[in-house]
Tab-separated table of C-alpha atoms and ligand atoms in Angstrom:
chain	number	residue	atom	x	y	z
A	287	MET	CA	36.390	-86.303	23.085
A	288	THR	CA	38.966	-84.524	25.077
A	289	ARG	CA	37.548	-81.611	26.453
A	290	ALA	CA	40.772	-80.050	28.079
A	291	TRP	CA	44.613	-80.833	27.822
A	292	VAL	CA	47.998	-79.560	27.795
A	293	GLU	CA	49.867	-79.627	24.234
A	294	ILE	CA	53.413	-79.820	24.243
A	295	ASP	CA	55.747	-79.020	21.247
A	296	LEU	CA	58.598	-81.660	21.373
A	297	GLY	CA	60.030	-79.834	18.338
A	298	ALA	CA	60.302	-76.490	19.979
A	299	MET	CA	61.676	-78.137	23.057
A	300	CYS	CA	64.452	-79.431	21.159
A	301	ARG	CA	65.012	-76.383	19.466
A	302	ASN	CA	65.287	-74.611	22.460
A	303	GLY	CA	67.909	-77.158	23.730
A	304	ALA	CA	69.807	-76.623	20.735
A	305	ALA	CA	69.917	-73.059	21.159
A	306	VAL	CA	71.564	-73.382	24.605
A	307	ALA	CA	73.905	-75.927	23.601
A	308	ALA	CA	74.950	-73.591	20.557
A	309	ARG	CA	75.217	-70.622	22.912
A	310	ALA	CA	77.338	-72.415	25.718
A	311	GLY	CA	79.374	-74.421	23.433
A	312	VAL	CA	79.266	-77.299	25.729
A	313	PRO	CA	77.130	-80.603	25.576
A	314	LEU	CA	73.681	-80.281	27.716
A	315	LEU	CA	72.763	-82.294	31.015
A	316	PRO	CA	69.096	-81.364	30.445
A	317	MET	CA	67.184	-81.022	33.751
A	318	VAL	CA	63.972	-83.234	33.405
A	319	LYS	CA	63.242	-83.194	37.078
A	320	ALA	CA	59.647	-82.738	38.493
A	321	ASP	CA	58.263	-84.672	35.556
A	322	ALA	CA	60.218	-82.380	33.033
A	323	TYR	CA	58.770	-79.288	35.154
A	324	GLY	CA	55.211	-80.791	34.750
A	325	LEU	CA	55.392	-81.544	30.970
A	326	GLY	CA	56.354	-85.230	30.889
A	327	ALA	CA	59.820	-86.615	31.782
A	328	LEU	CA	60.119	-89.500	29.517
A	329	ARG	CA	58.747	-88.065	26.558
A	330	ALA	CA	60.947	-84.927	27.130
A	331	ALA	CA	63.991	-86.941	27.572
A	332	LEU	CA	63.322	-89.032	24.515
A	333	ALA	CA	63.062	-86.286	22.121
A	334	LEU	CA	65.942	-84.108	23.772
A	335	ASP	CA	68.212	-87.522	23.375
A	336	ALA	CA	68.397	-86.283	19.689
A	337	LEU	CA	70.611	-83.585	20.730
A	338	ASP	CA	73.320	-85.921	21.900
A	339	PRO	CA	73.187	-84.417	25.505
A	340	TRP	CA	75.778	-85.919	27.955
A	341	GLY	CA	73.160	-87.010	30.271
A	342	PHE	CA	69.951	-86.146	31.974
A	343	GLY	CA	69.175	-84.774	35.602
A	344	VAL	CA	66.441	-85.652	37.869
A	345	ALA	CA	65.751	-84.957	41.527
A	346	THR	CA	64.713	-88.322	42.864
A	347	VAL	CA	65.816	-92.128	42.588
A	348	THR	CA	62.103	-92.671	41.401
A	349	GLU	CA	62.313	-90.146	38.614
A	350	GLY	CA	65.574	-91.769	37.631
A	351	ASP	CA	64.014	-95.264	37.241
A	352	GLU	CA	61.073	-94.030	35.372
A	353	LEU	CA	63.451	-92.776	32.670
A	354	ARG	CA	65.599	-96.164	32.886
A	355	ARG	CA	62.534	-97.917	32.307
A	356	GLY	CA	61.678	-95.917	29.265
A	357	GLY	CA	64.721	-96.685	27.470
A	358	ILE	CA	67.110	-93.819	28.645
A	359	THR	CA	70.646	-95.318	28.703
A	360	ARG	CA	72.520	-92.180	28.952
A	361	PRO	CA	73.884	-91.060	32.590
A	362	ILE	CA	71.155	-89.762	35.003
A	363	ILE	CA	72.327	-87.664	37.809
A	364	VAL	CA	70.037	-87.506	41.021
A	365	PHE	CA	70.551	-84.072	42.232
A	366	THR	CA	69.059	-83.790	45.783
A	367	PRO	CA	71.193	-85.685	48.548
A	368	ILE	CA	70.594	-89.299	48.845
A	369	LEU	CA	70.240	-90.923	52.302
A	370	ARG	CA	72.721	-94.132	52.778
A	371	ASN	CA	69.799	-96.380	52.471
A	372	GLU	CA	68.780	-95.351	49.277
A	373	ILE	CA	72.439	-96.525	47.512
A	374	ASP	CA	71.164	-100.090	46.408
A	375	ALA	CA	68.255	-98.452	44.537
A	376	LEU	CA	70.654	-96.261	42.828
A	377	ARG	CA	72.733	-98.988	41.966
A	378	ARG	CA	70.076	-100.941	40.747
A	379	ALA	CA	68.616	-98.254	38.464
A	380	ASP	CA	72.145	-97.450	37.484
A	381	LEU	CA	71.875	-93.597	38.663
A	382	THR	CA	74.713	-91.551	39.303
A	383	PRO	CA	74.472	-89.427	42.771
A	384	ALA	CA	75.313	-85.762	43.514
A	385	LEU	CA	77.036	-85.962	46.841
A	386	GLY	CA	78.434	-83.498	49.390
A	387	ASP	CA	78.346	-85.499	52.780
A	388	PRO	CA	81.803	-87.222	53.274
A	389	ALA	CA	80.007	-90.272	55.211
A	390	VAL	CA	77.777	-90.977	52.348
A	391	ILE	CA	80.750	-90.571	49.693
A	392	GLU	CA	82.596	-93.208	51.927
A	393	SER	CA	79.675	-95.409	51.392
A	394	TRP	CA	78.952	-94.661	48.090
A	395	THR	CA	82.747	-95.372	47.190
A	396	ARG	CA	82.425	-99.063	47.839
A	397	THR	CA	80.072	-99.397	45.061
A	398	GLY	CA	83.061	-98.524	42.686
A	399	ARG	CA	80.569	-96.346	40.634
A	400	PRO	CA	80.751	-92.867	39.569
A	401	TRP	CA	79.447	-89.741	41.288
A	402	HIS	CA	79.626	-86.129	41.201
A	403	LEU	CA	80.745	-83.766	43.941
A	404	GLN	CA	78.234	-81.090	44.688
A	405	VAL	CA	79.896	-77.802	46.010
A	406	ASP	CA	77.891	-75.405	47.966
A	407	THR	CA	79.300	-71.852	46.915
A	408	GLY	CA	76.416	-70.117	48.494
A	409	MET	CA	73.128	-71.559	47.689
A	410	GLY	CA	72.763	-73.025	51.011
A	411	ARG	CA	70.918	-76.046	50.090
A	412	ALA	CA	72.904	-78.988	49.193
A	413	GLY	CA	76.455	-80.061	49.097
A	414	MET	CA	79.944	-79.637	50.668
A	415	ARG	CA	80.886	-76.156	51.579
A	416	TRP	CA	83.517	-74.883	49.087
A	417	ASP	CA	85.749	-73.869	52.041
A	418	GLN	CA	85.576	-77.422	53.398
A	419	VAL	CA	86.573	-79.232	50.250
A	420	ALA	CA	90.507	-78.869	51.062
A	421	GLU	CA	89.878	-80.496	54.440
A	422	TYR	CA	88.782	-83.666	52.498
A	423	ARG	CA	91.485	-84.000	50.029
A	424	GLU	CA	92.318	-87.443	51.142
A	425	LEU	CA	88.836	-88.626	50.747
A	426	PHE	CA	88.891	-87.477	47.193
A	427	ALA	CA	92.290	-88.990	46.493
A	428	ARG	CA	90.636	-92.334	47.149
A	429	SER	CA	87.284	-91.679	45.934
A	430	ARG	CA	87.651	-89.630	42.766
A	431	PRO	CA	84.703	-87.920	41.466
A	432	GLU	CA	83.487	-88.266	37.882
A	433	GLY	CA	82.397	-84.548	38.247
A	434	VAL	CA	82.299	-81.685	40.340
A	435	PHE	CA	79.328	-79.093	40.218
A	436	THR	CA	77.779	-76.098	41.841
A	437	HIS	CA	74.523	-74.114	41.307
A	438	PHE	CA	74.089	-70.414	41.242
A	439	HIS	CA	71.579	-68.802	43.521
A	440	SER	CA	70.470	-65.733	41.334
A	441	ALA	CA	71.826	-66.501	37.783
A	442	GLU	CA	68.749	-64.594	36.276
A	443	LEU	CA	70.133	-61.395	38.004
A	444	ASP	CA	73.208	-59.455	36.742
A	445	ASP	CA	74.588	-58.961	39.965
A	446	ALA	CA	78.058	-59.823	41.530
A	447	SER	CA	76.953	-62.821	43.414
A	448	ARG	CA	77.950	-64.981	40.202
A	449	ASP	CA	81.233	-63.949	40.332
A	450	GLU	CA	81.912	-64.536	43.955
A	451	GLN	CA	80.238	-67.853	43.525
A	452	GLU	CA	82.466	-68.787	40.655
A	453	ALA	CA	85.262	-67.736	42.430
A	454	ARG	CA	84.307	-70.052	45.413
A	455	PHE	CA	83.977	-72.941	42.956
A	456	ASP	CA	87.262	-72.358	41.417
A	457	ALA	CA	88.864	-72.575	44.776
A	458	ALA	CA	86.976	-75.633	45.529
A	459	ILE	CA	88.107	-77.369	42.369
A	460	ALA	CA	91.837	-76.348	43.039
A	461	ALA	CA	91.451	-77.694	46.507
A	462	LEU	CA	90.791	-81.392	44.928
A	463	PRO	CA	93.670	-83.725	44.357
A	464	GLU	CA	93.237	-83.365	40.548
A	465	ARG	CA	90.488	-81.800	38.205
A	466	PRO	CA	87.490	-84.181	37.608
A	467	PRO	CA	86.851	-84.959	33.886
A	468	LEU	CA	83.414	-82.982	34.146
A	469	VAL	CA	82.815	-79.513	35.777
A	470	HIS	CA	79.604	-77.958	35.672
A	471	ALA	CA	77.621	-75.032	37.137
A	472	GLU	CA	75.160	-73.080	34.744
A	473	ASN	CA	71.430	-73.374	34.845
A	474	GLY	CA	69.649	-72.028	31.804
A	475	PRO	CA	69.435	-68.350	32.916
A	476	ALA	CA	73.196	-68.637	33.704
A	477	VAL	CA	74.043	-69.610	30.125
A	478	GLU	CA	71.583	-66.847	28.970
A	479	ARG	CA	73.475	-64.387	30.853
A	480	ARG	CA	77.157	-65.358	29.795
A	481	ALA	CA	78.760	-67.417	27.092
A	482	PRO	CA	80.669	-69.464	26.168
A	483	SER	CA	80.757	-71.608	29.074
A	484	ARG	CA	83.840	-71.882	31.130
A	485	TRP	CA	83.034	-75.654	31.956
A	486	SER	CA	82.399	-78.823	30.287
A	487	LEU	CA	78.528	-79.198	30.360
A	488	CYS	CA	75.625	-76.894	31.134
A	489	ARG	CA	72.105	-77.783	32.914
A	490	PRO	CA	69.156	-76.170	31.576
A	491	GLY	CA	65.735	-76.591	32.975
A	492	ILE	CA	63.131	-73.876	32.400
A	493	PHE	CA	64.427	-72.582	29.037
A	494	LEU	CA	64.126	-76.077	27.426
A	495	TYR	CA	60.320	-75.556	28.385
A	496	GLY	CA	59.793	-72.291	27.141
A	497	VAL	CA	60.533	-69.934	29.608
A	498	PRO	CA	63.412	-67.212	29.564
A	499	GLY	CA	65.242	-66.563	32.780
A	500	PHE	CA	64.882	-62.793	32.189
A	501	ASP	CA	63.654	-60.404	29.416
A	502	GLY	CA	66.055	-59.304	26.842
A	503	GLY	CA	68.659	-62.114	26.988
A	504	ALA	CA	70.754	-63.286	23.950
A	505	ILE	CA	68.431	-66.424	23.289
A	506	THR	CA	64.839	-66.543	23.387
A	507	PRO	CA	62.972	-69.689	23.995
A	508	GLU	CA	60.095	-70.850	21.920
A	509	PRO	CA	56.897	-71.611	23.737
A	510	VAL	CA	56.553	-75.161	24.470
A	511	ALA	CA	53.144	-75.548	26.541
A	512	ALA	CA	49.689	-74.828	25.913
A	513	ILE	CA	46.598	-75.272	27.988
A	514	ARG	CA	43.571	-75.781	25.702
A	515	ALA	CA	40.117	-76.469	26.538
A	516	ARG	CA	36.463	-76.427	25.163
A	517	ILE	CA	33.568	-74.363	26.187
A	518	VAL	CA	31.201	-76.974	27.858
A	519	GLU	CA	28.465	-74.143	28.628
A	520	LEU	CA	27.328	-70.712	27.902
A	521	ARG	CA	24.835	-68.413	29.957
A	522	THR	CA	23.491	-64.825	30.025
A	523	VAL	CA	23.665	-63.124	33.169
A	524	GLU	CA	21.795	-59.952	34.018
A	525	ASP	CA	22.983	-56.529	35.606
A	526	GLY	CA	24.247	-56.897	38.939
A	527	GLU	CA	24.072	-60.942	39.272
A	528	THR	CA	27.250	-62.749	40.371
A	529	VAL	CA	29.301	-65.525	39.141
A	530	SER	CA	31.269	-68.194	41.169
A	531	TYR	CA	32.235	-68.744	44.769
A	532	ASP	CA	31.739	-65.922	47.386
A	533	ALA	CA	30.217	-63.901	44.686
A	534	THR	CA	33.243	-61.749	44.148
A	535	TRP	CA	32.435	-61.088	40.166
A	536	ARG	CA	29.398	-58.946	39.613
A	537	ALA	CA	28.038	-58.358	36.100
A	538	GLU	CA	27.934	-54.748	35.023
A	539	GLY	CA	25.006	-54.741	32.408
A	540	ARG	CA	24.000	-58.075	30.612
A	541	ARG	CA	26.894	-60.299	29.966
A	542	ARG	CA	27.802	-63.532	28.574
A	543	ILE	CA	29.504	-66.171	30.376
A	544	ALA	CA	31.389	-69.204	29.197
A	545	THR	CA	32.275	-72.122	31.503
A	546	VAL	CA	35.510	-74.142	30.690
A	547	PRO	CA	36.202	-77.440	32.388
A	548	VAL	CA	39.887	-76.488	33.933
A	549	GLY	CA	40.127	-75.343	37.460
A	550	TYR	CA	42.753	-75.165	40.358
A	551	ALA	CA	42.961	-78.803	40.364
A	552	ASP	CA	44.338	-79.009	36.816
A	553	GLY	CA	46.923	-76.386	37.791
A	554	TYR	CA	44.893	-73.264	36.617
A	555	ARG	CA	45.621	-71.656	39.802
A	556	ARG	CA	43.100	-70.170	42.174
A	557	GLY	CA	45.113	-66.949	42.136
A	558	LEU	CA	43.897	-66.254	38.436
A	559	SER	CA	40.523	-65.670	39.873
A	560	SER	CA	39.258	-62.425	38.075
A	561	ARG	CA	42.764	-61.764	36.991
A	562	GLY	CA	43.656	-64.212	34.500
A	563	THR	CA	42.725	-64.007	30.594
A	564	ALA	CA	42.600	-66.586	27.895
A	565	LEU	CA	42.572	-66.429	24.031
A	566	LEU	CA	39.280	-67.245	22.107
A	567	SER	CA	39.412	-66.681	18.253
A	568	GLY	CA	41.904	-64.093	18.683
A	569	ALA	CA	40.149	-62.364	21.262
A	570	ARG	CA	41.278	-61.921	24.934
A	571	ILE	CA	38.678	-63.077	27.466
A	572	PRO	CA	38.858	-62.350	31.297
A	573	VAL	CA	38.207	-64.988	34.085
A	574	ALA	CA	35.055	-64.047	35.656
A	575	GLY	CA	35.094	-64.639	39.431
A	576	ARG	CA	36.796	-67.287	41.514
A	577	VAL	CA	38.705	-70.194	39.522
A	578	THR	CA	36.870	-73.397	41.050
A	579	MET	CA	38.476	-76.958	41.420
A	580	ASP	CA	36.987	-78.087	38.240
A	581	MET	CA	35.678	-75.259	36.159
A	582	THR	CA	36.617	-71.571	35.125
A	583	MET	CA	34.250	-69.039	34.040
A	584	PHE	CA	35.227	-66.180	31.212
A	585	ASP	CA	33.423	-63.327	30.173
A	586	VAL	CA	32.866	-63.747	26.661
A	587	THR	CA	30.300	-61.001	25.995
A	588	ASP	CA	32.356	-59.196	23.028
A	589	THR	CA	32.846	-62.301	21.109
A	590	ASP	CA	30.488	-65.055	19.111
A	591	ALA	CA	31.548	-67.690	21.656
A	592	ALA	CA	29.806	-71.141	20.966
A	593	LEU	CA	29.568	-74.149	22.813
A	594	GLY	CA	32.541	-76.227	21.860
A	595	ASP	CA	34.797	-73.565	20.904
A	596	LEU	CA	38.466	-73.724	21.813
A	597	VAL	CA	39.657	-71.350	24.454
A	598	THR	CA	43.431	-71.231	24.849
A	599	LEU	CA	44.331	-70.568	28.493
A	600	LEU	CA	48.228	-70.749	28.121
A	601	GLY	CA	50.174	-70.593	24.871
A	602	GLN	CA	49.467	-69.147	21.379
A	603	ASP	CA	46.324	-68.631	19.420
A	604	ARG	CA	46.246	-67.075	16.141
A	605	ASP	CA	48.601	-63.876	16.708
A	606	ASP	CA	48.336	-63.748	20.373
A	607	LEU	CA	50.316	-65.498	22.936
A	608	ILE	CA	49.854	-66.151	26.623
A	609	THR	CA	53.275	-67.043	28.035
A	610	VAL	CA	53.932	-69.053	31.130
A	611	GLY	CA	55.463	-65.857	32.388
A	612	ASP	CA	52.150	-63.857	31.832
A	613	LEU	CA	50.094	-66.493	33.813
A	614	ALA	CA	52.437	-66.995	36.402
A	615	ALA	CA	52.571	-63.213	37.167
A	616	ALA	CA	48.727	-62.969	36.973
A	617	ALA	CA	48.627	-65.791	39.386
A	618	GLU	CA	51.459	-64.119	41.598
A	619	LEU	CA	53.798	-67.314	41.253
A	620	SER	CA	57.078	-67.986	39.693
A	621	PRO	CA	56.931	-69.673	36.253
A	622	TYR	CA	58.505	-72.773	37.729
A	623	GLU	CA	55.545	-73.087	40.204
A	624	LEU	CA	53.021	-72.589	37.300
A	625	LEU	CA	54.611	-75.023	35.321
A	626	THR	CA	55.109	-77.845	37.813
A	627	GLY	CA	51.927	-77.239	39.205
A	628	LEU	CA	50.104	-78.665	36.140
A	629	ARG	CA	48.260	-81.525	37.105
A	630	LEU	CA	47.783	-84.786	35.065
A	631	ARG	CA	44.089	-84.751	35.042
A	632	LEU	CA	44.829	-82.575	32.202
A	633	PRO	CA	45.963	-85.201	29.120
A	634	ARG	CA	48.988	-84.246	27.670
A	635	ARG	CA	49.010	-84.084	23.892
A	636	TYR	CA	52.329	-84.268	22.250
A	637	ARG	CA	53.346	-82.366	19.126
A	638	THR	CA	56.425	-84.111	17.556
A	639	GLY	CA	56.364	-82.190	14.193
A	640	GLY	CA	60.019	-80.669	13.772
A	641	LEU	CA	61.679	-83.109	15.919
A	642	PRO	CA	65.273	-83.821	14.888
A	643	GLU	CA	65.124	-86.932	12.761
A	644	SER	CA	66.855	-89.082	15.194
A	645	ALA	CA	64.502	-88.324	17.949
A	646	THR	CA	62.177	-91.176	19.386
B	70	PLP	C1	66.718	-77.182	38.583
B	70	PLP	C2	68.058	-77.236	38.703
B	70	PLP	C3	68.703	-76.578	37.227
B	70	PLP	C4	67.983	-76.120	36.188
B	70	PLP	O1	67.603	-74.930	36.583
B	70	PLP	P1	66.711	-73.843	35.679
B	70	PLP	O2	66.539	-72.637	36.276
B	70	PLP	O3	65.407	-74.250	35.565
B	70	PLP	O4	67.751	-73.689	34.301
B	70	PLP	C5	70.065	-76.771	37.097
B	70	PLP	N1	71.020	-77.294	37.974
B	70	PLP	C6	70.219	-77.923	39.344
B	70	PLP	C7	71.300	-78.389	40.449
B	70	PLP	C8	68.960	-78.013	39.429
B	70	PLP	O5	68.509	-78.431	40.723
């Protein structure tokens, strides 16, 4: 019997993807990097394939290779800069690089395969600076990119930085010898903020996995991930007794404590010590003391908790919901960190109800 697992609702993931595509009015390039933000890249890609996306986005050659081996045949873009000695591996796996370095572009051009030009319009992370594109016009005339793209650094905010980045991106595109067939810029939060898209593809990530970029957006994702675990021990602690490492939690009166076999080595982060809450039969139960590597204790005094009962550490239980945002805030993490921090020791259970018929 599995005592603790991550539950992933692929139907909800697809509905979230469909909501982004409908709002943007352009095909998706779903970002399934970092193992689909911790939820399983191949399962995510196979499910999202039913939405007829243009292709998929990953961060590394290994991630792209995994999708190819799993049967994904659409284009796959590797979104981190590649080194020249990775070119062969990209070719073998039929992956498309995102390039910004002129020397690497020269080398890649010899493969005769498609590539996308990454333009840095202010992120300061990867890609050719927008104001250098004109300098390499001759290179781009010889080696025409299939796509050109940029990335917003603060899409979730409603500030002027996006307009500035868009203006720089427009200038970079105008400096190319011709407009590439594919132009893309928006992550999920950028689509939530503004629609329809001005470009030809959009690149949502976290929205697909059930997390909005900000509160009150025009579209809201359905939750996708849940963490569930069974109570493996129950004890009573007397007034003044402590629970867990460093004895930071002390019972006020007689308390009942449930031990759940999930800890920080599963991605239930230590920052949730005495701060997180979970759901048990519709009640909220607080974490008692430090989260440990393999186990976390909850104060279940006001419940009728029994051994084997199911605790929801993340996600929906009856009418209540602990969102990724809630749990991340309690742990003082970004939702991105919390999701990508889920570890494979927790087996994944996929719910496939509600998937589009063509999904695999
Ligand atoms: C991760 C990433 C995205 C997706 O971002 P979200 O905020 O998760 O929607 C889009 N584009 C690039 C280049 C990325 O690295």
